[in-house]
Tab-separated table of C-alpha atoms in Angstrom:
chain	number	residue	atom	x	y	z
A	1	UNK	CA	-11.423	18.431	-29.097
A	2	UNK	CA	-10.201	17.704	-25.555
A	3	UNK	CA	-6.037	17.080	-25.493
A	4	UNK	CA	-3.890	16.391	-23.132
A	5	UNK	CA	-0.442	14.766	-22.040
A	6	UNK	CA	1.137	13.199	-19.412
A	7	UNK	CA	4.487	11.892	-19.270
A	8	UNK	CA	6.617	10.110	-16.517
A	9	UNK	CA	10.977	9.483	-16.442
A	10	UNK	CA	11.870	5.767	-15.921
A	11	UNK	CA	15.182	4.558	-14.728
A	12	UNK	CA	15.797	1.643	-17.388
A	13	UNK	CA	16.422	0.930	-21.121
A	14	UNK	CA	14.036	2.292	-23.782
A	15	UNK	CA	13.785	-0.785	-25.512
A	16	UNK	CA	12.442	-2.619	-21.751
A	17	UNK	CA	10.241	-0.446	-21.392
A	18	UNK	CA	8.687	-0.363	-24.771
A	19	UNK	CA	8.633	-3.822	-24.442
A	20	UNK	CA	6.969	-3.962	-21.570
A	21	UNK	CA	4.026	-1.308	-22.327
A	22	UNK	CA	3.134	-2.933	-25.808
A	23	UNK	CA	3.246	-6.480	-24.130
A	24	UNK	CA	-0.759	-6.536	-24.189
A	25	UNK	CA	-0.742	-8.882	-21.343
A	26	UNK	CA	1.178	-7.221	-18.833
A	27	UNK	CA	-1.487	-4.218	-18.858
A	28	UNK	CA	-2.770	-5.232	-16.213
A	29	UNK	CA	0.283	-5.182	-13.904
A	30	UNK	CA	0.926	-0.911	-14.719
A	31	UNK	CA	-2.787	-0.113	-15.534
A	32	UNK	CA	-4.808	-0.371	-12.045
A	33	UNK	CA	-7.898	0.473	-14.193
A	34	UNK	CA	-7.649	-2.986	-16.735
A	35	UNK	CA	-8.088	-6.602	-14.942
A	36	UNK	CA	-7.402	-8.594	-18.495
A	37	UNK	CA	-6.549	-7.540	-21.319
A	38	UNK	CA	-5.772	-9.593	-24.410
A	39	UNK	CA	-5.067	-8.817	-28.331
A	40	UNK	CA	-6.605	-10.337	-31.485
A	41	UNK	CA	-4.097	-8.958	-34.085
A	42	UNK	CA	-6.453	-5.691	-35.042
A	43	UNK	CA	-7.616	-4.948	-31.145
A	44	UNK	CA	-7.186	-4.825	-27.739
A	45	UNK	CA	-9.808	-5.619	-25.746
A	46	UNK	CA	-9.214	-4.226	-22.211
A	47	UNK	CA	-11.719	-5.665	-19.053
A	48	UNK	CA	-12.682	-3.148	-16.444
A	49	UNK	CA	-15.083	-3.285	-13.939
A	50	UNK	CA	-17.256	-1.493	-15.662
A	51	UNK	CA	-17.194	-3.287	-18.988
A	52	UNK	CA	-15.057	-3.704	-22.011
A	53	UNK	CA	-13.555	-1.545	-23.887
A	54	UNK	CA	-12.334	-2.632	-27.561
A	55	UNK	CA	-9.310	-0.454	-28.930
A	56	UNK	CA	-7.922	-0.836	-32.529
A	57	UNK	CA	-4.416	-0.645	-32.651
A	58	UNK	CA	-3.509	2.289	-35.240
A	59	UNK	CA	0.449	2.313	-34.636
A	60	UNK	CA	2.836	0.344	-33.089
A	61	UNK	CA	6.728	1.262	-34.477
A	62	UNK	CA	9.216	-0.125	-32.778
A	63	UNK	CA	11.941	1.940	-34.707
A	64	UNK	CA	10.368	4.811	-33.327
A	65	UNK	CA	9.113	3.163	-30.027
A	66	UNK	CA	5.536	4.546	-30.430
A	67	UNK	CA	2.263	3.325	-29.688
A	68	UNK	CA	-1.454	4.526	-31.063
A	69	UNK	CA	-4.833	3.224	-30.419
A	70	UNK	CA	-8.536	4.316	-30.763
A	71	UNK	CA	-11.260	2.996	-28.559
A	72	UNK	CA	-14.125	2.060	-31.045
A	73	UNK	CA	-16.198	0.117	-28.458
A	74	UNK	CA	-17.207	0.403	-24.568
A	75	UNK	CA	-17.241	4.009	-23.823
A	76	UNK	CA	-20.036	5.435	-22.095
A	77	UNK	CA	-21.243	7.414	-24.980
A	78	UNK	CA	-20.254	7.340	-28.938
A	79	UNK	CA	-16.971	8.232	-29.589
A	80	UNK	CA	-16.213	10.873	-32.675
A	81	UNK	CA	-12.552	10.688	-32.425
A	82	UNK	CA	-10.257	9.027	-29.971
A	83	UNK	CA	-6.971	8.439	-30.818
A	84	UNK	CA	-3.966	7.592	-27.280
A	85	UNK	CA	-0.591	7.688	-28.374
A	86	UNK	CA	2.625	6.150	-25.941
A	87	UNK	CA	6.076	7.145	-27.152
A	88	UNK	CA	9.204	5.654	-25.146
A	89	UNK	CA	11.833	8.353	-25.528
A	90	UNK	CA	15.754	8.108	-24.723
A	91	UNK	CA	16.187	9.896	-21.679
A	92	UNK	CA	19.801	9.963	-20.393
A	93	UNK	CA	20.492	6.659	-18.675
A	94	UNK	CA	16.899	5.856	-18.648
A	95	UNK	CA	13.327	6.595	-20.627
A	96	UNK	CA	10.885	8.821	-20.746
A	97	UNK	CA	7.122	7.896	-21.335
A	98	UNK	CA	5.150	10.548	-23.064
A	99	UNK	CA	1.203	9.162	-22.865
A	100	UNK	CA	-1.089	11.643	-24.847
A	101	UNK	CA	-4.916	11.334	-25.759
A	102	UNK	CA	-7.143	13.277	-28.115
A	103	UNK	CA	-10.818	12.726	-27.555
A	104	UNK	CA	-14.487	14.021	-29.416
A	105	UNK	CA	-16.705	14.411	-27.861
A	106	UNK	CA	-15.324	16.905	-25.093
A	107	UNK	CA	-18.045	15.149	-22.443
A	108	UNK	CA	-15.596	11.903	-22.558
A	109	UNK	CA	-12.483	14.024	-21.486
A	110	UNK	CA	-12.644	14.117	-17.659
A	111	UNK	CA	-13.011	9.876	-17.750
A	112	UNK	CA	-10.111	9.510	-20.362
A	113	UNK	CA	-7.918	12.329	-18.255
A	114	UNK	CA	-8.447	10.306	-14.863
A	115	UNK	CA	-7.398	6.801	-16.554
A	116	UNK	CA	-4.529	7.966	-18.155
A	117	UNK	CA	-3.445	9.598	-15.076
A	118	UNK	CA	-3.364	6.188	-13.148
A	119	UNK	CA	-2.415	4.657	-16.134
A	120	UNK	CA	0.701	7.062	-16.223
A	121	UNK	CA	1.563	7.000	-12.458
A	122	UNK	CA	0.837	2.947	-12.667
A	123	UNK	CA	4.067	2.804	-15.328
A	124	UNK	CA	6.340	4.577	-12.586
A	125	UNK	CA	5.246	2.594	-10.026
A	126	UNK	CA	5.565	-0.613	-11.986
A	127	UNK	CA	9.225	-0.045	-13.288
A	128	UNK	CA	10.101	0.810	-9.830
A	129	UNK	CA	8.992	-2.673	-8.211
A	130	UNK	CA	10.628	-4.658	-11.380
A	131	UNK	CA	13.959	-2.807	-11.514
């Protein structure tokens, strides 16, 4: 199984930014990857240019501000496991975004890695512009 974690430190309230990154709307706006994106009360469906993908929403505690999610449709191959997790952590005056994925087969690693990596740098740069 193919893990990995990124994480970024953002300059305002925990509860803002949680707010903000389960708003299923505002993907868009810190994902560069997702042009809509939209929620049905189980999924997520997330439009890229190359298609949809269709996420079920596993977890989302606001007590613990954390956020979990399998893609079940729209990858470019079947999927044995997926499961993305965002936590929003406390971090001194600020927050700090932990975004993790966990993904079978290994093949669908490298496409997962390089979203989540724009995904991750698209938070920064989004809580930056909207201080």
């Amino acid at each position: 199984m193919a893990t990995f974690r990124f994480d970024t430190r953002v300059a305002q309230d925990p509860d803002r930014v949680w707010a903000v990154l389960t708003d299923v709307s505002l993907i868009p706006q810190w994902f560069p990857a997702v042009q809509e994106a939209h929620f049905d009360g189980t999924h997520r469906q997330l439009t890229t240019a190359h298609g949809t993908l269709k996420s079920l929403v596993v977890t989302k505690d606001d007590a613990l501000r954390r956020f979990q999610y399998r893609f079940v449709e729209g990858m470019p191959q079947p999927i044995d496991f997926h499961l993305g997790t965002i936590d929003v952590l406390p971090d001194a005056s600020g927050s700090r975004v932990v975004y993790s994925q966990e993904i079978l087969p290994e093949a669908l690693a490298p496409i997962v890695e390089g979203a989540v990596g724009e995904g991750i740098a698209g938070i920064a740069r989004y809580f930056a512009a909207h201080v």
